[in-house]
Every structure is written in C-alpha cells, then in structure tokens.
C-alpha cells in the first residue's frame, strides 16, 4: 500500500489541488488534520478531502475551533480572526464531516495524530526533547504527526536511547527503521522557509517515506485571502513560507 500523507491544508485549495494532481501513484490518502483555518476555501477543501478514496482523516485544532469546540482566546489575534471567519463560512454538512473525524488512529504499524500521540490536538513535536516525551505514547514502530507545519523526522534507534533529528532527503525514498516520528510538513501553509506545498508518500510494503514539494499559484491564494477580508499576515506568510 502506498499512502499519500498530507497535513495542515488550512483552506488552501490551490495548494491541495496541486498536491493531488501531481502526487506519485498511491492507493490511500492519510490526512492529519487542520483542513481549515487561515485560508479562503474551507468548504471546498473539506469537500475535496472527503471525496478522496481510501481516506483516513483526522481532526486538527483549527478544525475543532471552526466547530466552536475551542475558545478563540486560545489563538493569537490573527488566527482567532480567521477562526471566526471560518465559523461563519463553513456549511452545515461540512461541519458534520469535521465533527465525525477522530483525533488519533492506529493503522497497522503507524499511529497518526494531528499534534502528538500524547496530546493529539495541541502538542507540538518540534525537537528531540518533545519527541522523546512522546515515544512512550504510541506502541507502533512509527508515528506520523502534523501541526507544526515543519517537515521533521525523529529517530530513536534503541528503546532507551534519546531521539535524534534526521535530515530530510527531498525526492528520495528513505527506508524507515524503528522507531520514528515523522511529519510531512504542511500543504497549505509551510513554515520552513519554502513556500511550496509539502507532502509525503509512505510505502508500507517497502517501508519507505519520500518527502516531496510542489509549486502552486501562491500569489493567487494571497489575493483570495485579501479579497475574503482575512488577516493580511496569513497571506504574507504564504509568500515567504514562514
Ligand atoms: Zn495547522
């Protein structure tokens, strides 16, 4: 089985479509949450994701906020404004879809969570220290998370060793060895300084993980964010990839 692994789409339909159109062959899609928030196309993104075949999809913190399950006070001002805008725009059927999503699942040897296996909605795994806190929270060999919008790989080669950060090798299938925490980066709002959409292909037969980037029309999304009256900061961040 080859899974297209995507996360943090954030209502960026142009980025999502670019990924879906150009992703290498796959027979399943794993989506790690935050379908909405920040961007101008929440309904279209939910509908597009929900229509994908062999989909496993999680709920993220922005999806929960769009449902009113998290108070706006937990977000910074700009993010809170985008949450309020999304709450107004999102259609009933799409709300129901988000409500139906789990926050964590285990598929064979892979545990999936939006933030971390410890705290699936809110915790960020950003460094070996936060990775170490989470290795005890999943039993499978591998855990895949999103939320930070950063492509990251942490490896703990022995049960009691410390986690090490592994460099990303773009466009190359890396053989996975137990145990690892992997983050495919963000489709719709990358924050590693590269504005291109980030995603991964997981091959569970070969046990490989390939990280990929794809260009899309960032300027178009910038102008759509501005036209929607969403905070300008979110549009600017897309251009810079921060
Ligand atoms: Zn996010």
Coordinates of N, CA and C and ligand atoms in Angstrom, one line a residue:
X1 N 0.8 -1.2 0.0 CA 0.0 0.0 0.0 C 0.9 1.3 0.0
X2 N 0.5 2.2 -0.9 CA 1.2 3.5 -0.9 C 0.2 4.6 -0.5
X3 N 0.6 5.3 0.6 CA -0.3 6.3 1.1 C 0.3 7.7 0.8
X4 N -0.6 8.6 0.2 CA -0.2 10.0 0.1 C -0.5 10.6 1.5
X5 N 0.5 11.2 2.2 CA 0.3 11.7 3.5 C 0.4 13.2 3.4
X6 N -0.8 13.8 3.8 CA -0.9 15.3 3.8 C -1.4 15.8 5.1
X7 N -1.0 17.1 5.4 CA -1.4 17.7 6.7 C -1.6 19.2 6.5
X8 N -2.3 19.8 7.4 CA -2.3 21.3 7.5 C -2.6 21.9 6.2
X9 N -3.7 21.6 5.6 CA -4.2 22.2 4.3 C -4.6 23.6 4.5
X10 N -5.3 23.9 5.6 CA -5.6 25.3 6.0 C -6.4 26.0 4.9
X11 N -7.4 25.4 4.4 CA -8.3 26.1 3.4 C -7.6 26.6 2.2
X12 N -6.5 26.0 1.8 CA -5.7 26.5 0.7 C -6.0 25.5 -0.5
X13 N -7.0 25.7 -1.2 CA -7.5 24.8 -2.3 C -6.4 24.6 -3.4
X14 N -5.8 25.8 -3.8 CA -4.8 25.7 -4.9 C -3.7 24.8 -4.5
X15 N -3.2 24.9 -3.3 CA -2.1 24.0 -2.8 C -2.6 22.6 -2.8
X16 N -3.8 22.3 -2.2 CA -4.3 20.9 -2.1 C -4.4 20.3 -3.5
X17 N -5.0 21.1 -4.5 CA -5.2 20.5 -5.8 C -3.9 20.3 -6.5
X18 N -2.9 21.1 -6.3 CA -1.5 20.9 -6.9 C -1.0 19.6 -6.4
X19 N -1.1 19.3 -5.1 CA -0.6 18.1 -4.5 C -1.4 16.9 -5.1
X20 N -2.7 17.0 -5.1 CA -3.5 15.8 -5.6 C -3.2 15.5 -7.0
X21 N -3.0 16.6 -7.8 CA -2.7 16.4 -9.3 C -1.4 15.8 -9.6
X22 N -0.4 16.1 -8.7 CA 1.0 15.8 -9.1 C 1.6 14.7 -8.2
X23 N 0.9 14.3 -7.2 CA 1.5 13.3 -6.3 C 1.7 12.0 -7.0
X24 N 2.8 11.3 -6.7 CA 3.1 10.0 -7.4 C 2.0 9.0 -7.0
X25 N 1.9 7.9 -7.8 CA 0.9 6.9 -7.6 C 0.7 6.5 -6.1
X26 N -0.5 6.4 -5.7 CA -0.8 6.0 -4.3 C -2.2 5.3 -4.3
X27 N -2.4 4.5 -3.3 CA -3.8 3.9 -3.2 C -4.5 4.2 -2.0
X28 N -4.0 5.1 -1.2 CA -4.7 5.6 0.0 C -4.3 7.0 0.3
X29 N -5.1 7.7 1.1 CA -4.7 9.1 1.5 C -4.8 9.2 3.0
X30 N -3.8 9.6 3.7 CA -3.8 9.9 5.1 C -3.7 11.4 5.3
X31 N -4.7 12.0 5.9 CA -4.7 13.4 6.1 C -4.7 13.7 7.6
X32 N -3.7 14.5 8.1 CA -3.5 14.6 9.5 C -4.2 15.8 10.2
X33 N -5.1 16.4 9.5 CA -5.9 17.4 10.1 C -5.6 18.9 9.8
X34 N -6.4 19.8 10.4 CA -6.3 21.2 10.0 C -6.6 21.4 8.5
X35 N -7.8 21.0 8.2 CA -8.3 21.2 6.8 C -8.6 22.7 6.6
X36 N -9.0 23.4 7.7 CA -9.5 24.8 7.6 C -8.6 25.7 8.5
X37 N -9.0 27.0 8.4 CA -8.2 28.0 9.2 C -7.2 28.7 8.3
X38 N -7.1 30.0 8.5 CA -6.1 30.8 7.7 C -6.5 31.1 6.3
X39 N -6.9 30.1 5.5 CA -7.1 30.2 4.1 C -8.5 30.5 3.6
X40 N -8.7 30.8 2.3 CA -10.0 31.3 1.8 C -11.0 30.3 1.4
X41 N -10.6 29.0 1.4 CA -11.6 28.0 0.8 C -11.9 26.8 1.7
X42 N -12.5 27.1 2.9 CA -12.7 26.0 3.8 C -13.6 24.9 3.3
X43 N -14.8 25.3 2.7 CA -15.8 24.3 2.3 C -15.2 23.5 1.1
X44 N -14.5 24.1 0.2 CA -14.0 23.4 -1.0 C -12.9 22.4 -0.5
X45 N -12.1 22.8 0.4 CA -11.1 21.9 0.9 C -11.7 20.7 1.6
X46 N -12.7 20.9 2.5 CA -13.3 19.8 3.2 C -13.9 18.8 2.1
X47 N -14.7 19.4 1.2 CA -15.3 18.6 0.2 C -14.3 17.8 -0.6
X48 N -13.2 18.4 -1.0 CA -12.2 17.7 -1.8 C -11.6 16.6 -1.0
X49 N -11.2 16.8 0.2 CA -10.6 15.8 1.0 C -11.6 14.6 1.3
X50 N -12.9 15.0 1.6 CA -13.9 14.0 1.9 C -14.2 13.1 0.7
X51 N -13.9 13.6 -0.5 CA -14.2 12.8 -1.7 C -13.1 11.8 -2.0
X52 N -12.0 11.9 -1.4 CA -10.8 11.0 -1.7 C -11.1 9.6 -1.4
X53 N -10.6 8.7 -2.2 CA -10.8 7.3 -2.0 C -9.8 6.7 -0.9
X54 N -10.2 5.7 -0.2 CA -9.3 5.1 0.9 C -8.7 6.2 1.8
X55 N -9.6 7.0 2.2 CA -9.1 8.2 3.1 C -9.2 7.8 4.5
X56 N -8.1 8.2 5.3 CA -8.1 8.3 6.7 C -7.8 9.7 7.0
X57 N -8.8 10.4 7.8 CA -8.6 11.8 8.0 C -8.8 12.1 9.5
X58 N -7.9 12.9 10.1 CA -8.0 13.3 11.5 C -8.5 14.7 11.6
X59 N -8.9 15.1 12.8 CA -9.3 16.4 13.1 C -8.1 17.2 13.7
X60 N -8.0 18.5 13.4 CA -6.9 19.3 14.0 C -7.5 20.4 14.9
X61 N -6.6 21.1 15.5 CA -7.0 22.2 16.4 C -7.8 23.3 15.7
X62 N -7.5 23.6 14.4 CA -8.2 24.6 13.7 C -9.6 24.1 13.3
X63 N -9.7 22.8 13.0 CA -11.0 22.2 12.7 C -11.9 22.2 13.9
X64 N -11.3 21.9 15.1 CA -12.1 21.9 16.3 C -12.6 23.3 16.6
X65 N -11.7 24.3 16.4 CA -12.0 25.7 16.6 C -13.2 26.1 15.7
X66 N -13.1 25.7 14.4 CA -14.2 26.1 13.5 C -15.5 25.5 13.9
X67 N -15.5 24.4 14.7 CA -16.7 23.8 15.2 C -17.2 24.5 16.5
X68 N -16.4 25.4 17.0 CA -16.7 26.1 18.3 C -16.3 25.2 19.5
X69 N -15.4 24.2 19.3 CA -15.0 23.4 20.4 C -13.8 23.9 21.2
X70 N -13.2 24.9 20.6 CA -12.0 25.5 21.3 C -12.3 27.0 21.3
X71 N -12.1 27.6 22.5 CA -12.4 29.1 22.6 C -11.4 29.9 21.7
X72 N -11.8 31.0 21.1 CA -11.0 31.8 20.3 C -9.8 32.4 21.1
X73 N -9.9 32.5 22.4 CA -8.9 33.0 23.3 C -7.6 32.2 23.2
X74 N -7.8 30.9 22.8 CA -6.6 30.0 22.7 C -5.7 30.3 21.5
X75 N -6.2 31.2 20.6 CA -5.4 31.5 19.4 C -4.9 33.0 19.5
X76 N -3.8 33.2 18.7 CA -3.4 34.6 18.6 C -4.4 35.4 17.8
X77 N -4.3 36.8 17.8 CA -5.3 37.6 17.3 C -5.7 37.3 15.8
X78 N -4.6 37.2 15.0 CA -4.9 36.9 13.5 C -5.5 35.5 13.3
X79 N -5.0 34.5 14.0 CA -5.5 33.2 13.9 C -7.0 33.1 14.4
X80 N -7.2 33.8 15.5 CA -8.6 33.9 16.0 C -9.6 34.5 15.0
X81 N -9.1 35.6 14.4 CA -9.9 36.3 13.4 C -10.3 35.3 12.2
X82 N -9.3 34.5 11.8 CA -9.5 33.5 10.7 C -10.5 32.4 11.2
X83 N -10.4 32.0 12.5 CA -11.3 31.0 13.0 C -12.7 31.6 13.0
X84 N -12.9 32.8 13.4 CA -14.2 33.4 13.5 C -14.8 33.5 12.0
X85 N -14.0 33.9 11.1 CA -14.4 34.0 9.7 C -14.8 32.6 9.2
X86 N -14.0 31.6 9.5 CA -14.3 30.2 9.1 C -15.6 29.7 9.7
X87 N -15.8 30.0 11.0 CA -17.1 29.6 11.6 C -18.3 30.1 10.9
X88 N -18.2 31.3 10.3 CA -19.3 31.9 9.6 C -19.5 31.3 8.2
X89 N -18.4 30.9 7.6 CA -18.4 30.4 6.2 C -18.8 29.0 6.1
X90 N -18.4 28.2 7.0 CA -18.5 26.8 6.9 C -19.9 26.2 6.9
X91 N -20.2 25.4 5.9 CA -21.6 24.9 5.7 C -21.9 23.7 6.7
X92 N -23.2 23.5 6.9 CA -23.6 22.5 7.9 C -23.0 21.1 7.6
X93 N -23.1 20.7 6.4 CA -22.7 19.4 6.0 C -21.2 19.2 6.3
X94 N -20.5 20.3 6.0 CA -19.0 20.2 6.2 C -18.6 20.2 7.6
X95 N -19.4 20.9 8.4 CA -19.3 20.9 9.9 C -19.5 19.5 10.4
X96 N -20.5 18.9 9.9 CA -20.8 17.5 10.3 C -19.7 16.5 10.0
X97 N -19.1 16.8 8.8 CA -17.9 16.0 8.4 C -16.8 16.1 9.4
X98 N -16.4 17.4 9.7 CA -15.3 17.6 10.6 C -15.6 17.0 12.0
X99 N -16.9 17.1 12.4 CA -17.3 16.5 13.7 C -17.1 15.0 13.7
X100 N -17.2 14.4 12.6 CA -17.1 12.9 12.5 C -15.6 12.4 12.6
X101 N -14.7 13.3 12.5 CA -13.3 12.8 12.4 C -12.6 12.5 13.8
X102 N -11.8 11.5 13.8 CA -11.1 11.1 15.1 C -9.9 12.0 15.3
X103 N -9.3 12.0 16.5 CA -8.1 12.8 16.7 C -6.8 12.0 16.6
X104 N -7.0 10.7 16.7 CA -5.8 9.8 16.6 C -6.3 8.4 16.1
X105 N -5.5 7.8 15.3 CA -5.8 6.4 14.8 C -4.5 5.6 14.7
X106 N -4.7 4.3 14.8 CA -3.5 3.5 14.5 C -3.9 2.6 13.3
X107 N -3.0 2.6 12.3 CA -3.2 1.8 11.1 C -2.0 0.8 11.0
X108 N -2.2 -0.4 11.3 CA -1.1 -1.4 11.4 C 0.1 -0.9 12.2
X109 N 1.2 -0.6 11.6 CA 2.4 -0.2 12.3 C 2.5 1.3 12.4
X110 N 1.5 2.1 12.1 CA 1.6 3.5 12.1 C 0.5 4.2 13.0
X111 N 0.9 5.0 13.9 CA 0.0 5.8 14.7 C -0.1 7.2 14.1
X112 N -1.3 7.7 13.9 CA -1.4 9.0 13.3 C -2.1 9.9 14.3
X113 N -1.6 11.2 14.4 CA -2.2 12.2 15.3 C -1.9 13.5 14.7
X114 N -2.8 14.5 15.0 CA -2.5 15.8 14.4 C -1.3 16.4 15.1
X115 N -1.3 16.5 16.4 CA -0.2 17.2 17.1 C 0.8 16.2 17.6
X116 N 0.4 15.4 18.5 CA 1.3 14.4 19.1 C 0.4 13.2 19.6
X117 N 1.0 12.0 19.8 CA 0.3 10.9 20.3 C -0.2 11.1 21.7
X118 N 0.6 11.9 22.5 CA 0.3 12.3 23.8 C -0.9 13.2 23.9
X119 N -0.9 14.3 23.2 CA -2.0 15.3 23.1 C -2.3 15.5 21.7
X120 N -3.2 14.7 21.1 CA -3.4 14.7 19.6 C -3.8 16.1 19.0
X121 N -4.4 16.9 19.8 CA -4.9 18.2 19.2 C -3.9 19.3 19.4
X122 N -3.2 19.5 20.5 CA -2.5 20.7 20.8 C -1.0 20.6 20.9
X123 N -0.4 19.5 21.2 CA 1.0 19.5 21.5 C 1.8 19.5 20.2
X124 N 2.9 20.3 20.2 CA 3.8 20.4 19.0 C 5.0 19.5 19.3
X125 N 5.4 18.7 18.3 CA 6.7 17.9 18.4 C 7.6 18.7 17.4
X126 N 8.5 19.4 18.1 CA 9.4 20.3 17.3 C 10.9 20.0 17.4
X127 N 11.2 19.2 18.4 CA 12.6 19.0 18.7 C 12.8 17.6 19.3
X128 N 14.0 17.1 19.5 CA 14.2 15.8 20.1 C 13.6 15.6 21.5
X129 N 13.6 16.7 22.2 CA 13.1 16.7 23.6 C 11.6 16.4 23.6
X130 N 10.9 17.2 22.7 CA 9.4 16.9 22.7 C 9.1 15.6 22.0
X131 N 10.0 15.1 21.1 CA 9.8 13.8 20.5 C 10.0 12.7 21.6
X132 N 11.0 12.9 22.4 CA 11.3 11.9 23.5 C 10.1 11.8 24.4
X133 N 9.4 12.9 24.7 CA 8.3 12.8 25.6 C 7.1 12.0 25.0
X134 N 7.2 11.8 23.7 CA 6.1 11.1 23.0 C 6.3 9.7 22.6
X135 N 7.5 9.2 22.6 CA 7.8 7.8 22.2 C 7.0 6.8 23.0
X136 N 6.8 7.1 24.3 CA 6.1 6.2 25.2 C 4.6 6.2 24.9
X137 N 4.1 7.2 24.2 CA 2.7 7.4 24.0 C 2.1 6.6 22.8
X138 N 3.0 5.9 22.1 CA 2.5 5.0 21.0 C 3.3 3.7 21.0
X139 N 2.6 2.7 20.5 CA 3.2 1.3 20.6 C 3.7 0.9 19.2
X140 N 3.2 1.5 18.2 CA 3.6 1.1 16.8 C 5.0 1.5 16.6
X141 N 5.6 1.0 15.5 CA 7.0 1.4 15.2 C 7.1 2.9 14.8
X142 N 6.0 3.3 14.2 CA 6.1 4.7 13.6 C 4.9 5.5 14.0
X143 N 5.1 6.8 14.1 CA 4.1 7.8 14.4 C 4.2 8.9 13.4
X144 N 3.1 9.3 12.8 CA 3.1 10.4 11.9 C 2.2 11.6 12.4
X145 N 2.8 12.8 12.5 CA 2.1 13.9 13.0 C 2.2 15.1 12.1
X146 N 1.3 16.1 12.3 CA 1.4 17.4 11.6 C 1.6 18.5 12.6
X147 N 0.7 19.6 12.4 CA 0.5 20.6 13.4 C 1.7 21.7 13.4
X148 N 2.9 21.3 13.3 CA 4.0 22.3 13.4 C 4.2 22.9 12.0
X149 N 3.7 22.3 11.0 CA 3.9 22.8 9.6 C 5.4 22.7 9.2
X150 N 6.1 21.8 9.9 CA 7.6 21.7 9.6 C 7.8 20.2 9.2
X151 N 8.5 20.0 8.0 CA 8.9 18.6 7.7 C 10.0 18.2 8.7
X152 N 9.7 17.1 9.5 CA 10.6 16.7 10.5 C 10.7 15.2 10.6
X153 N 11.8 14.6 11.0 CA 11.9 13.2 11.3 C 12.7 13.0 12.6
X154 N 12.2 12.3 13.5 CA 12.9 12.0 14.8 C 13.1 10.5 14.9
X155 N 14.2 10.0 15.2 CA 14.5 8.6 15.2 C 15.0 8.2 16.6
X156 N 14.5 7.1 17.2 CA 15.0 6.6 18.4 C 15.4 5.1 18.1
X157 N 16.7 4.9 17.8 CA 17.1 3.6 17.4 C 17.0 2.4 18.4
X158 N 17.2 2.8 19.7 CA 17.1 1.8 20.8 C 16.0 2.2 21.8
X159 N 15.5 1.3 22.5 CA 14.4 1.6 23.4 C 14.7 2.7 24.4
X160 N 15.9 2.7 24.9 CA 16.2 3.7 25.9 C 17.1 4.8 25.5
X161 N 17.3 4.9 24.1 CA 18.2 6.0 23.6 C 17.4 7.3 23.5
X162 N 18.1 8.4 23.3 CA 17.4 9.7 23.1 C 17.0 9.8 21.6
X163 N 16.0 10.6 21.3 CA 15.6 10.8 19.9 C 16.6 11.7 19.2
X164 N 16.9 11.4 18.0 CA 17.8 12.2 17.1 C 17.0 12.8 16.0
X165 N 17.3 14.0 15.6 CA 16.7 14.6 14.5 C 17.4 14.1 13.2
X166 N 16.6 13.7 12.2 CA 17.2 13.2 11.0 C 17.0 14.2 9.9
X167 N 18.0 14.5 9.0 CA 17.9 15.4 7.9 C 16.8 14.9 6.9
X168 N 16.1 15.8 6.3 CA 15.2 15.5 5.2 C 15.9 15.3 3.9
X169 N 15.6 14.2 3.3 CA 16.2 14.0 1.9 C 15.0 14.1 0.9
X170 N 14.9 15.3 0.3 CA 13.8 15.5 -0.6 C 13.8 14.6 -1.8
X171 N 12.7 14.2 -2.3 CA 12.6 13.4 -3.6 C 13.3 12.1 -3.5
X172 N 13.5 11.6 -2.4 CA 14.2 10.3 -2.3 C 13.5 9.4 -1.3
X173 N 13.3 8.2 -1.6 CA 12.6 7.3 -0.7 C 13.6 6.8 0.4
X174 N 13.3 7.2 1.6 CA 14.1 6.8 2.7 C 13.6 5.6 3.4
X175 N 14.4 4.6 3.7 CA 13.9 3.4 4.3 C 13.7 3.7 5.8
X176 N 12.5 3.4 6.3 CA 12.2 3.7 7.7 C 12.7 2.5 8.6
X177 N 13.3 2.9 9.7 CA 13.7 1.9 10.7 C 13.1 2.3 12.1
X178 N 12.7 1.3 12.8 CA 12.0 1.6 14.1 C 13.0 2.4 15.1
X179 N 12.5 3.2 16.0 CA 11.2 3.8 15.9 C 11.3 5.2 15.5
X180 N 10.3 5.8 14.8 CA 10.4 7.1 14.3 C 9.1 7.9 14.5
X181 N 9.3 9.2 14.6 CA 8.1 10.2 14.5 C 8.4 11.0 13.2
X182 N 7.4 11.0 12.3 CA 7.6 11.7 11.0 C 6.5 12.8 10.9
X183 N 6.9 13.9 10.2 CA 6.0 15.0 9.9 C 6.2 15.3 8.4
X184 N 5.1 15.2 7.6 CA 5.2 15.5 6.2 C 5.3 17.0 5.9
X185 N 5.2 17.9 6.9 CA 5.1 19.3 6.6 C 3.7 19.7 6.2
X186 N 3.5 20.9 5.8 CA 2.2 21.5 5.5 C 1.9 21.7 4.0
X187 N 0.7 21.3 3.6 CA 0.3 21.5 2.3 C 0.0 23.0 2.1
X188 N -0.8 23.6 3.0 CA -1.4 24.9 2.7 C -0.7 26.1 3.4
X189 N 0.2 25.8 4.3 CA 0.9 26.9 5.0 C 2.2 26.5 5.5
X190 N 3.2 26.2 4.6 CA 4.5 25.7 5.1 C 5.2 26.8 5.9
X191 N 6.0 26.4 6.9 CA 6.7 27.3 7.8 C 8.2 27.0 7.9
X192 N 8.7 26.3 6.9 CA 10.1 26.0 6.9 C 10.9 26.9 6.0
X193 N 10.3 28.0 5.5 CA 11.0 28.9 4.6 C 10.9 28.6 3.1
X194 N 10.1 27.5 2.8 CA 9.9 27.1 1.4 C 8.4 27.2 1.2
X195 N 8.0 28.1 0.3 CA 6.5 28.3 0.2 C 5.8 27.2 -0.6
X196 N 6.6 26.3 -1.2 CA 5.9 25.2 -1.9 C 5.2 24.2 -1.0
X197 N 4.1 23.6 -1.5 CA 3.3 22.6 -0.7 C 4.2 21.4 -0.4
X198 N 4.1 20.9 0.9 CA 4.9 19.8 1.3 C 4.0 18.6 1.6
X199 N 4.5 17.4 1.2 CA 3.7 16.2 1.5 C 4.7 15.0 1.4
X200 N 4.1 13.8 1.7 CA 5.0 12.6 1.7 C 4.2 11.4 1.1
X201 N 5.0 10.5 0.6 CA 4.4 9.2 0.1 C 5.0 8.1 1.0
X202 N 4.1 7.4 1.7 CA 4.6 6.3 2.5 C 4.3 5.0 1.8
X203 N 5.3 4.1 1.7 CA 5.1 2.8 1.1 C 5.3 1.8 2.2
X204 N 4.2 1.2 2.7 CA 4.3 0.3 3.9 C 4.8 -1.1 3.5
X205 N 4.8 -1.5 2.2 CA 5.4 -2.7 1.8 C 6.9 -2.6 1.8
X206 N 7.4 -1.5 1.2 CA 8.9 -1.3 1.1 C 9.4 -0.6 2.4
X207 N 8.4 -0.2 3.2 CA 8.7 0.6 4.4 C 9.6 1.8 4.1
X208 N 9.1 2.6 3.1 CA 9.9 3.8 2.8 C 9.0 5.1 2.9
X209 N 9.6 6.2 3.1 CA 9.0 7.5 3.2 C 9.7 8.5 2.3
X210 N 8.9 9.1 1.4 CA 9.5 10.0 0.4 C 8.9 11.4 0.6
X211 N 9.7 12.4 0.9 CA 9.2 13.7 1.1 C 9.3 14.5 -0.2
X212 N 8.2 15.3 -0.6 CA 8.2 16.0 -1.8 C 7.6 17.4 -1.7
X213 N 8.0 18.3 -2.6 CA 7.4 19.6 -2.6 C 6.8 19.9 -4.0
X214 N 5.8 20.7 -4.0 CA 5.2 21.1 -5.3 C 4.9 22.6 -5.3
X215 N 5.2 23.3 -6.4 CA 4.8 24.7 -6.6 C 3.3 24.8 -6.9
X216 N 2.8 25.9 -6.4 CA 1.4 26.2 -6.8 C 1.3 27.7 -6.9
X217 N 0.1 28.2 -7.3 CA 0.0 29.7 -7.5 C -0.2 30.4 -6.2
X218 N 0.9 30.6 -5.5 CA 0.8 31.3 -4.1 C 0.2 32.7 -4.2
X219 N 0.5 33.4 -5.3 CA 0.1 34.8 -5.5 C -1.5 34.8 -5.6
X220 N -2.0 33.8 -6.3 CA -3.5 33.7 -6.4 C -4.1 33.6 -5.0
X221 N -3.6 32.7 -4.2 CA -4.1 32.4 -2.9 C -3.9 33.7 -2.0
X222 N -2.8 34.4 -2.2 CA -2.6 35.6 -1.5 C -3.7 36.6 -1.8
X223 N -4.1 36.8 -3.1 CA -5.1 37.8 -3.4 C -6.5 37.3 -2.9
X224 N -6.7 36.0 -3.0 CA -8.0 35.5 -2.5 C -8.2 35.7 -1.0
X225 N -7.1 35.5 -0.2 CA -7.1 35.8 1.2 C -7.5 37.3 1.5
X226 N -6.8 38.2 0.7 CA -7.1 39.6 0.9 C -8.5 39.9 0.5
X227 N -9.0 39.4 -0.6 CA -10.4 39.6 -1.0 C -11.4 39.1 0.0
X228 N -11.1 38.1 0.6 CA -12.0 37.5 1.6 C -12.0 38.3 2.9
X229 N -11.1 39.2 3.0 CA -11.0 40.1 4.2 C -10.4 39.4 5.4
X230 N -9.6 38.3 5.1 CA -8.9 37.6 6.2 C -7.6 38.4 6.5
X231 N -7.0 38.1 7.7 CA -5.8 38.9 8.1 C -4.7 38.8 7.0
X232 N -4.1 40.0 6.7 CA -3.1 40.1 5.7 C -1.9 39.2 6.0
X233 N -1.6 39.1 7.3 CA -0.4 38.3 7.8 C -0.4 36.9 7.2
X234 N -1.6 36.3 7.1 CA -1.7 34.9 6.6 C -1.3 34.9 5.1
X235 N -1.7 35.9 4.4 CA -1.3 36.0 3.0 C 0.2 36.2 2.8
X236 N 0.7 37.1 3.7 CA 2.2 37.3 3.6 C 3.0 36.1 3.9
X237 N 2.5 35.4 4.9 CA 3.3 34.2 5.3 C 3.4 33.2 4.2
X238 N 2.3 33.1 3.4 CA 2.3 32.1 2.3 C 3.4 32.4 1.3
X239 N 3.6 33.7 1.0 CA 4.6 34.1 0.0 C 6.0 33.7 0.5
X240 N 6.3 33.9 1.8 CA 7.6 33.6 2.4 C 7.8 32.2 2.8
X241 N 6.7 31.5 3.0 CA 6.8 30.1 3.5 C 7.1 30.1 5.0
X242 N 6.7 31.1 5.8 CA 7.0 31.1 7.2 C 5.7 31.1 8.0
Ligands
LIG1 ZN1 -2.1 23.7 11.3

